[in-house]
Structures are given as structure tokens and as C-alpha cells.
Short mmCIF file of N, CA and C in Angstrom, two decimals:
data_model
loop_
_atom_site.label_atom_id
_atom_site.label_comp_id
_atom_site.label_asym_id
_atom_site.label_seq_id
_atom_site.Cartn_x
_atom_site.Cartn_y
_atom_site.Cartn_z
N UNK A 1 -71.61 -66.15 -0.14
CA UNK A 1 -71.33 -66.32 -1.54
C UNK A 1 -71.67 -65.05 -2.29
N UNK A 2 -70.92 -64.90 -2.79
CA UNK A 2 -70.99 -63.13 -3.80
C UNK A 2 -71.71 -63.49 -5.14
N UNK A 3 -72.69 -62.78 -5.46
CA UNK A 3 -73.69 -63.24 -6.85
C UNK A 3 -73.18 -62.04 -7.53
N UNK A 4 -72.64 -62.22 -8.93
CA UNK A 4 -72.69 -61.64 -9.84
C UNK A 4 -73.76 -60.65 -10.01
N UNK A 5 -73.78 -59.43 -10.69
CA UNK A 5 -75.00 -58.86 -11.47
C UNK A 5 -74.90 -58.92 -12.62
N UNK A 6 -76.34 -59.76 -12.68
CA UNK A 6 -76.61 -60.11 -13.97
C UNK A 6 -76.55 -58.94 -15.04
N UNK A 7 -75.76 -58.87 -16.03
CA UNK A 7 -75.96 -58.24 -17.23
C UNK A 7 -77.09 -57.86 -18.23
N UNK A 8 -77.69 -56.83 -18.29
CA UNK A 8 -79.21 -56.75 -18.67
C UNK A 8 -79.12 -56.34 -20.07
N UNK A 9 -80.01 -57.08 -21.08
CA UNK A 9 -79.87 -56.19 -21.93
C UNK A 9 -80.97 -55.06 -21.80
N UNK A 10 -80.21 -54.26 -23.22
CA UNK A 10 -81.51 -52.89 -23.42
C UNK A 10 -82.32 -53.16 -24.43
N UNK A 11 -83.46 -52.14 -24.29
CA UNK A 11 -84.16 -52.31 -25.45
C UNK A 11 -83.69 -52.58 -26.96
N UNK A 12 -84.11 -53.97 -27.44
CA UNK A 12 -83.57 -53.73 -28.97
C UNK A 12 -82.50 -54.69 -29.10
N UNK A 13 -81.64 -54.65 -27.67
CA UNK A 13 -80.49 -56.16 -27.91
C UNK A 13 -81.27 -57.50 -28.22
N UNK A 14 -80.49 -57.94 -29.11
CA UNK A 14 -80.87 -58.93 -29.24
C UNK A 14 -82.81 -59.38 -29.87
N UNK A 15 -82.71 -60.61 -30.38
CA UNK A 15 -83.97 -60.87 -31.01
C UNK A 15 -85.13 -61.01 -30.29
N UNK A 16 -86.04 -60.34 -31.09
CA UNK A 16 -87.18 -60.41 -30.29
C UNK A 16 -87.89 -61.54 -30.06
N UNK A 17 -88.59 -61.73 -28.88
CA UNK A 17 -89.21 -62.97 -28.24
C UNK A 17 -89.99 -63.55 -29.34
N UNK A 18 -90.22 -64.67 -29.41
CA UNK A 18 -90.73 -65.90 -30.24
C UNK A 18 -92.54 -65.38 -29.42
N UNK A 19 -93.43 -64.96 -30.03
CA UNK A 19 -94.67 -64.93 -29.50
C UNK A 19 -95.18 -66.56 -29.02
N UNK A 20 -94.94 -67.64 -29.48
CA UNK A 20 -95.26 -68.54 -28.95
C UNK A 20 -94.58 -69.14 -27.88
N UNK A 21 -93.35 -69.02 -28.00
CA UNK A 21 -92.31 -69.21 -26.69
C UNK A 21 -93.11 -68.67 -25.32
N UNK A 22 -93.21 -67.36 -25.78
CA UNK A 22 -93.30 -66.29 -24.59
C UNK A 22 -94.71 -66.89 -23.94
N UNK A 23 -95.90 -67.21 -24.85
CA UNK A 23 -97.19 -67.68 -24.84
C UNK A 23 -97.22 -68.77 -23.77
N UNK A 24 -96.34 -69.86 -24.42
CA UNK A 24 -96.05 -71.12 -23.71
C UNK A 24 -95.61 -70.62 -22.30
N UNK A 25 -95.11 -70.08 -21.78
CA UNK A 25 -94.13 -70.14 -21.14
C UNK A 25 -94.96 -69.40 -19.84
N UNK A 26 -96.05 -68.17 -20.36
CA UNK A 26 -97.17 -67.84 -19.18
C UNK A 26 -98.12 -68.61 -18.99
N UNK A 27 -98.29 -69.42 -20.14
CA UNK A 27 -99.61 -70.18 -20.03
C UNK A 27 -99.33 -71.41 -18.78
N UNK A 28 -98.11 -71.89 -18.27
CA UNK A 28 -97.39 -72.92 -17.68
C UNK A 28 -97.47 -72.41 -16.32
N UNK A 29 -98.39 -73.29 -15.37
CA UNK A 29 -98.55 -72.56 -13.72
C UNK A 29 -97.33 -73.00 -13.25
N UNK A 30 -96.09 -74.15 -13.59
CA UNK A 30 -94.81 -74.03 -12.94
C UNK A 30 -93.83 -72.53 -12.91
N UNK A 31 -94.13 -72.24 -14.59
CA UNK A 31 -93.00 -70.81 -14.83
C UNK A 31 -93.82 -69.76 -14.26
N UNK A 32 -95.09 -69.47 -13.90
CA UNK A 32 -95.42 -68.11 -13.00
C UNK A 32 -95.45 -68.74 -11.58
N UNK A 33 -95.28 -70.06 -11.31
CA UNK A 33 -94.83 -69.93 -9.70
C UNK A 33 -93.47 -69.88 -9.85
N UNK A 34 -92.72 -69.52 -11.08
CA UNK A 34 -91.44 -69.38 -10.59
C UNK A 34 -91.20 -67.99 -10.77
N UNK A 35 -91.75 -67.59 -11.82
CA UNK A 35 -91.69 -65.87 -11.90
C UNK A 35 -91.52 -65.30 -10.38
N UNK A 36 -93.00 -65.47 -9.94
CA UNK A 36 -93.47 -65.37 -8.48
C UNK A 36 -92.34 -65.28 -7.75
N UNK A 37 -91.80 -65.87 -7.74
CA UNK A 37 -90.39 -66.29 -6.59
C UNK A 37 -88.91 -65.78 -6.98
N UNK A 38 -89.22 -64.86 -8.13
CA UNK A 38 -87.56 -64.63 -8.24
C UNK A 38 -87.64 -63.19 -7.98
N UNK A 39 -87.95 -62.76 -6.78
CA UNK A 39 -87.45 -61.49 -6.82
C UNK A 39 -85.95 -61.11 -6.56
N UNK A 40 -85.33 -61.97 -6.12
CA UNK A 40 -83.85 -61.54 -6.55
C UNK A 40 -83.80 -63.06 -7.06
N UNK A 41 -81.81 -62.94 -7.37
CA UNK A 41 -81.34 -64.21 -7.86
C UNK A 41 -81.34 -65.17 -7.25
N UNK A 42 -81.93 -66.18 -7.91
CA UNK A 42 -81.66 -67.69 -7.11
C UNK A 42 -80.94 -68.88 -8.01
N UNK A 43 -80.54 -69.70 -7.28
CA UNK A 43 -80.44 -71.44 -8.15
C UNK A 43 -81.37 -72.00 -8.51
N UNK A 44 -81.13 -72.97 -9.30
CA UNK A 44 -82.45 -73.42 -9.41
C UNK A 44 -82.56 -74.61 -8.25
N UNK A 45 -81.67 -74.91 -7.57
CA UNK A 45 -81.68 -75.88 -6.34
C UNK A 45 -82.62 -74.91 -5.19
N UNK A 46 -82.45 -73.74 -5.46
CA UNK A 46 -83.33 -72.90 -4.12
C UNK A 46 -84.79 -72.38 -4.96
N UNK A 47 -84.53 -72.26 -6.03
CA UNK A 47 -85.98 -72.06 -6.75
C UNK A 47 -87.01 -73.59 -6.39
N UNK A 48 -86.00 -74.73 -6.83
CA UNK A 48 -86.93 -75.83 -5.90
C UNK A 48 -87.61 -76.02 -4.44
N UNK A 49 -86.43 -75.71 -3.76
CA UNK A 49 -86.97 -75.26 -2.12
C UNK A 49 -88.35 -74.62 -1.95
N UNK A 50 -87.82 -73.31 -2.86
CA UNK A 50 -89.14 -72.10 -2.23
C UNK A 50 -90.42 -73.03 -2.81
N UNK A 51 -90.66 -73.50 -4.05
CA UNK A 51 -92.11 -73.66 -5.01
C UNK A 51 -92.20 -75.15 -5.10
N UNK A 52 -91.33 -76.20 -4.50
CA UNK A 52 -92.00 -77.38 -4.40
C UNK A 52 -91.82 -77.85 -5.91
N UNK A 53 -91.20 -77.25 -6.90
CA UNK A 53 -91.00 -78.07 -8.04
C UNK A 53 -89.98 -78.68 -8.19
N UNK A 54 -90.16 -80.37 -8.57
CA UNK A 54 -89.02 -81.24 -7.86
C UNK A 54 -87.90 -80.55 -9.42
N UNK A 55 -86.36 -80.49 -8.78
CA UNK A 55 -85.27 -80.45 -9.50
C UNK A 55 -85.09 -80.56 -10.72
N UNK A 56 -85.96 -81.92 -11.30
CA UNK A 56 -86.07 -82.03 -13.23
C UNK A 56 -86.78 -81.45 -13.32
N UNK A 57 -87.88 -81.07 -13.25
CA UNK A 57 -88.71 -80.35 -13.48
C UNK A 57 -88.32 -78.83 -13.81
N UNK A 58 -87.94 -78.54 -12.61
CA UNK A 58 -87.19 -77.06 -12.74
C UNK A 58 -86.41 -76.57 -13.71
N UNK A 59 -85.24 -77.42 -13.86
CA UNK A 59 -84.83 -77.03 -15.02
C UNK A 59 -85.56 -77.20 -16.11
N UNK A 60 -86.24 -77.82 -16.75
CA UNK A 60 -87.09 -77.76 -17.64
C UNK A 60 -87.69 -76.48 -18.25
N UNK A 61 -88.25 -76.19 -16.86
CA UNK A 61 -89.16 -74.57 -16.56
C UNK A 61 -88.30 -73.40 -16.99
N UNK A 62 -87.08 -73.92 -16.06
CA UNK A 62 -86.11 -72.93 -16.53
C UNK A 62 -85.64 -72.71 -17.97
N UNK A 63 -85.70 -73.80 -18.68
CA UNK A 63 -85.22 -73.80 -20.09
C UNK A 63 -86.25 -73.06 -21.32
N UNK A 64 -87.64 -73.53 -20.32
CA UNK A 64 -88.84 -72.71 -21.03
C UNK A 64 -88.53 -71.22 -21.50
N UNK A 65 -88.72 -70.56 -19.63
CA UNK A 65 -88.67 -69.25 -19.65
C UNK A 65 -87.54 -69.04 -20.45
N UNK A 66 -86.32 -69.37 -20.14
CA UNK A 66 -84.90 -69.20 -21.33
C UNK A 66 -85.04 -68.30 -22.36
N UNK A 67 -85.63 -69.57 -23.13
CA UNK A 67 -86.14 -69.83 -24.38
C UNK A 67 -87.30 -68.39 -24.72
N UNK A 68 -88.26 -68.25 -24.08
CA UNK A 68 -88.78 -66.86 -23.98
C UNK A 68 -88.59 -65.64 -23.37
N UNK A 69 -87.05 -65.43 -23.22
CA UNK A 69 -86.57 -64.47 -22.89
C UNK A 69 -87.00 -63.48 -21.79
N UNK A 70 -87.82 -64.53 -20.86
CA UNK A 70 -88.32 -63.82 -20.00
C UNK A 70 -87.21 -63.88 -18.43
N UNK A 71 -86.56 -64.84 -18.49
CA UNK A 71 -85.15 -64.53 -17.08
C UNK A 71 -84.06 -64.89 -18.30
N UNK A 72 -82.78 -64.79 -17.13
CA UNK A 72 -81.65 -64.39 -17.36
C UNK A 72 -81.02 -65.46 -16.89
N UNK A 73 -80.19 -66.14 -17.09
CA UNK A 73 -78.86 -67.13 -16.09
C UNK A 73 -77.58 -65.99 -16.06
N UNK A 74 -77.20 -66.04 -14.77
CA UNK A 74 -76.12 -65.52 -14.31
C UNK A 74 -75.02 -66.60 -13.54
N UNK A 75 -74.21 -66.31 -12.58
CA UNK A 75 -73.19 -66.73 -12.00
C UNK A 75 -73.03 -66.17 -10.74
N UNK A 76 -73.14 -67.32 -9.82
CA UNK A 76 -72.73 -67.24 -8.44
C UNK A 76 -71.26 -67.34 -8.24
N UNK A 77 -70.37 -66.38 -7.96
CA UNK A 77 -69.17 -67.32 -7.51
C UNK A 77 -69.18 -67.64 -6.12
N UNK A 78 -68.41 -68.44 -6.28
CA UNK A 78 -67.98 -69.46 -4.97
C UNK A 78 -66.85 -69.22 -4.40
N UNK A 79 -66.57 -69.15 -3.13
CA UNK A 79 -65.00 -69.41 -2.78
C UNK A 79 -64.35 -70.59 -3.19
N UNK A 80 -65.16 -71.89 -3.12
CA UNK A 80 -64.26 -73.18 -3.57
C UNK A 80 -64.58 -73.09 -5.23
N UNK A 81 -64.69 -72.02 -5.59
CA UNK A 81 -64.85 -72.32 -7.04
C UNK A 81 -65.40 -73.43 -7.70
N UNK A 82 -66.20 -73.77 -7.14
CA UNK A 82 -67.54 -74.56 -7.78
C UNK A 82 -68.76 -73.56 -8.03
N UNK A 83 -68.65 -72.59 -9.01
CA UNK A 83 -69.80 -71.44 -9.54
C UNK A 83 -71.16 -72.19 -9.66
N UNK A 84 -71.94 -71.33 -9.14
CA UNK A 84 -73.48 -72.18 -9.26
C UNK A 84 -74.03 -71.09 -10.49
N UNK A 85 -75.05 -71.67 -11.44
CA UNK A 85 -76.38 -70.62 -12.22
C UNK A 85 -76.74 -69.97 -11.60
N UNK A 86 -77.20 -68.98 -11.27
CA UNK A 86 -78.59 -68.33 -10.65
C UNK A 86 -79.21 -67.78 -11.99
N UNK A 87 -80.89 -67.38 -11.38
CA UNK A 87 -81.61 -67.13 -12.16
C UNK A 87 -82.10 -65.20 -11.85
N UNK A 88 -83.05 -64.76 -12.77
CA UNK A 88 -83.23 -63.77 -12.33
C UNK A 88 -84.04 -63.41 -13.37
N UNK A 89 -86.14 -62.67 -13.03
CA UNK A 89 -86.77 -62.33 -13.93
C UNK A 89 -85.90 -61.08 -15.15
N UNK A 90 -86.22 -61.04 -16.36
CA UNK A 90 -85.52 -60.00 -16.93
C UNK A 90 -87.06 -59.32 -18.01
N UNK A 91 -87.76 -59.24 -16.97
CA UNK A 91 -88.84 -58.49 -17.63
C UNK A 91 -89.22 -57.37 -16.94
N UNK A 92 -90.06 -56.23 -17.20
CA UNK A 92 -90.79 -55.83 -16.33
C UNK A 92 -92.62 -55.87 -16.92
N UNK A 93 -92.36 -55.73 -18.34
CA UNK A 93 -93.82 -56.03 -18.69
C UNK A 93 -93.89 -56.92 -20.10
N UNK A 94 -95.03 -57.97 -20.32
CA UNK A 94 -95.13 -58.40 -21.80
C UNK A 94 -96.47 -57.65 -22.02
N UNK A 95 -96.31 -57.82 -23.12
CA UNK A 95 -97.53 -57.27 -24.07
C UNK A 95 -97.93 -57.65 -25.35
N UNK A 96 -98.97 -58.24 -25.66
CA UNK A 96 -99.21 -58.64 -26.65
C UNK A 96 -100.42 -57.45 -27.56
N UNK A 97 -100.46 -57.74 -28.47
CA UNK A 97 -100.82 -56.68 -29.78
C UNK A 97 -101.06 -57.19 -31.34
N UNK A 98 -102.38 -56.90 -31.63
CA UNK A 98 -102.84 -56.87 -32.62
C UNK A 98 -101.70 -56.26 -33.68
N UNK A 99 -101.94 -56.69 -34.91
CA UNK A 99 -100.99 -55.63 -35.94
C UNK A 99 -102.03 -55.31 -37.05
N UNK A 100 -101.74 -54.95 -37.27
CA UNK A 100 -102.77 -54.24 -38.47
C UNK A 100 -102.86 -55.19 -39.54
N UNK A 101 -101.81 -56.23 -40.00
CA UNK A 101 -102.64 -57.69 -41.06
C UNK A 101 -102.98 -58.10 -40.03
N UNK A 102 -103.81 -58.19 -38.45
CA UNK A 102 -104.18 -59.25 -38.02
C UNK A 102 -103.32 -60.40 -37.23
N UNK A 103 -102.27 -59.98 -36.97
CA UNK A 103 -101.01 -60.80 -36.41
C UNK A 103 -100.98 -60.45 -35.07
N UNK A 104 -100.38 -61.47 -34.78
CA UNK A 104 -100.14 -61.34 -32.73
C UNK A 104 -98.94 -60.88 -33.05
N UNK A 105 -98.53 -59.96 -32.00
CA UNK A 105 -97.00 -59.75 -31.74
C UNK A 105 -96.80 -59.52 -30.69
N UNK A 106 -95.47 -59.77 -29.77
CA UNK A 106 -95.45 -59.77 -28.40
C UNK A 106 -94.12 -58.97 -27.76
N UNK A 107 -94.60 -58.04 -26.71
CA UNK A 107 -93.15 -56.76 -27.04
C UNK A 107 -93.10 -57.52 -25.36
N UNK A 108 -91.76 -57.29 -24.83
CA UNK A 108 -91.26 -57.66 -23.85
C UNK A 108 -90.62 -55.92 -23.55
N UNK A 109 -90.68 -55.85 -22.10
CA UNK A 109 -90.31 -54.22 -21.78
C UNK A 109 -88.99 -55.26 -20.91
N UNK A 110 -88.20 -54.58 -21.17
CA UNK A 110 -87.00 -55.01 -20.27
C UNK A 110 -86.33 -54.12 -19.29
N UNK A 111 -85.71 -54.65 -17.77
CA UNK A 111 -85.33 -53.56 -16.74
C UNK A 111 -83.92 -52.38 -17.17
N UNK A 112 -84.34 -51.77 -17.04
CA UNK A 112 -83.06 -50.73 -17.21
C UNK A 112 -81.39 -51.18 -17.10
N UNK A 113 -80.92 -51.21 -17.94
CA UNK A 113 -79.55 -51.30 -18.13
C UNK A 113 -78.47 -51.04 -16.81
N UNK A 114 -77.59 -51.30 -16.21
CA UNK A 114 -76.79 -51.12 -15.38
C UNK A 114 -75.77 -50.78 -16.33
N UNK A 115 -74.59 -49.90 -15.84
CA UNK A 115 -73.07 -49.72 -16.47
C UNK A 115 -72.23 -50.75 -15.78
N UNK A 116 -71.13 -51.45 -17.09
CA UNK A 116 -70.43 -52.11 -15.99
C UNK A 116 -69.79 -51.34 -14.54
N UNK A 117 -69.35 -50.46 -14.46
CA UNK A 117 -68.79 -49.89 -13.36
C UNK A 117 -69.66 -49.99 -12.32
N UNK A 118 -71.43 -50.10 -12.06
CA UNK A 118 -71.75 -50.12 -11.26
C UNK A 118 -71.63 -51.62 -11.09
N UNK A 119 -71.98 -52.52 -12.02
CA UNK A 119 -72.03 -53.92 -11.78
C UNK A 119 -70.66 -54.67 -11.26
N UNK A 120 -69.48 -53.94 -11.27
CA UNK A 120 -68.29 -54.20 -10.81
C UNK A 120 -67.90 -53.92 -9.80
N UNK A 121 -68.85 -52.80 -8.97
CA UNK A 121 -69.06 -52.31 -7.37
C UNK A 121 -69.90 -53.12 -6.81
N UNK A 122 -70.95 -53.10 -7.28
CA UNK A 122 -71.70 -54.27 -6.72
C UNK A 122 -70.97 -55.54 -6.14
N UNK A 123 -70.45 -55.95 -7.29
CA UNK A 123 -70.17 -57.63 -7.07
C UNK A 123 -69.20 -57.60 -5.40
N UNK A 124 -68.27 -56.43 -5.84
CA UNK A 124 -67.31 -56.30 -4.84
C UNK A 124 -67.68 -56.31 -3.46
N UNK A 125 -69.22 -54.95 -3.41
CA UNK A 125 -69.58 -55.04 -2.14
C UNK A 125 -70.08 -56.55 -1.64
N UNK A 126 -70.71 -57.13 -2.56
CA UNK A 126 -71.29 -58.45 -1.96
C UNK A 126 -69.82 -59.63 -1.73
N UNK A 127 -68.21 -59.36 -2.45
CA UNK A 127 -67.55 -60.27 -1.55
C UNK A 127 -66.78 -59.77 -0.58
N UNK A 128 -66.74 -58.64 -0.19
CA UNK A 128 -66.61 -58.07 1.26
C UNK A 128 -67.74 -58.24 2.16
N UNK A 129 -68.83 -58.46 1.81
CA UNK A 129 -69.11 -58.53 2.99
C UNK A 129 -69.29 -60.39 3.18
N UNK A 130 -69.03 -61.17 1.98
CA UNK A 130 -68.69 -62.47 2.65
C UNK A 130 -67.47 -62.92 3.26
N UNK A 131 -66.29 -61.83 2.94
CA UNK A 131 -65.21 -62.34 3.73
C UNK A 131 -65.23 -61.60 5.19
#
């Protein structure tokens, strides 16, 4: 099955993380045993496999992290065209920070940008080598 590459944003796309989202979402030992486990893309049917968190659950977790912009949903295609989600961390560091009134604020470092042209080689090499 050929996995998409996920589309990353860059610094600055898009709104910045909800400090309590993001809060919630480390504070939760399901979403860092799932962090844990995504070093590449998975489903969340194989994110269950690896970490033992039954299926509702998972998505749940998954909707967490979502929500705190800490992974990504992408697209598996399929040959029978039944496309699955996959998942994939889209952080490399959080950080939280004082502000000068006294406020939490929480910066998310995100992975380096791909060009589509590479993400359009990619995909390719991965459905040659499934056919």
C-alpha cells in the first residue's frame, strides 16, 4: 500500500496551538504512548496493535492530539480504493514560556517543509515498489 506524504506545514501556517489543548493532550499517558509509536505513519487500527489502546479509545486520543496540533492525518491509498487515515507526529519540539504579563504561551517547532515535487516522487517510489 503506497502512503501519501503528509503535507507539513511551516512555521507560522496556520493558528497557533490552544496552550490548553496542547497541555491536555501531554498531560494524557494514552497520547505520549502514542506519540511514542509514530515514528512513521500509521492507522489508527495499527496504532491500536502496537500500544494496546482498544480502537474507541484511539480515536479519541487521536482527536485530542488533532485538536493540539501536535500530528497530522494523512491518506493511505489503496489499490481497492478503500483509502485508510494514517497518522503522523508533526512536531519536533513544544515549549512553553512565561510572557512578560505573566501568561503561559506555548510555541510548537514544526518539521521542515517538503516541496510538492519531492512529495510527488516519494509517493510514486512507494507505488512502484507495491506493484
Amino acid at each position: 500500500m503506497a502512503r501519501d506524504t503528509l503535507s507539513r506545514r511551516r512555521p507560522g501556517d496556520g493558528p497557533d496551538p490552544d496552550l490548553d489543548a496542547v497541555l491536555d493532550a501531554l498531560n494524557d499517558g494514552d497520547c505520549r504512548t502514542i506519540i511514542e509509536h509514530l515514528d512513521q505513519p500509521m492507522t489508527a487500527a495499527e496504532l491500536s496493535d502496537a500500544t494496546d489502546i482498544p480502537s474507541s479509545t484511539m480515536y479519541r486520543k487521536l482527536d485530542l492530539l488533532s485538536e493540539a496540533a501536535l500530528v497530522e492525518e494523512g491518506t493511505e491509498v489503496r489499490p481497492d480504493g478503500h483509502h485508510a487515515s494514517v497518522y503522523v507526529t508533526d512536531f519536533d519540539e513544544v515549549r512553553v514560556s512565561l510572557e512578560e504579563d505573566r501568561s503561559l504561551d506555548v510555541g510548537v517547532e514544526r518539521p521542515e517543509s517538503t516541496g510538492a515535487e519531492e512529495r510527488l516522487s516519494t509517493m510514486w517510489q512507494e507505488v512502484r515498489r507495491e506493484t
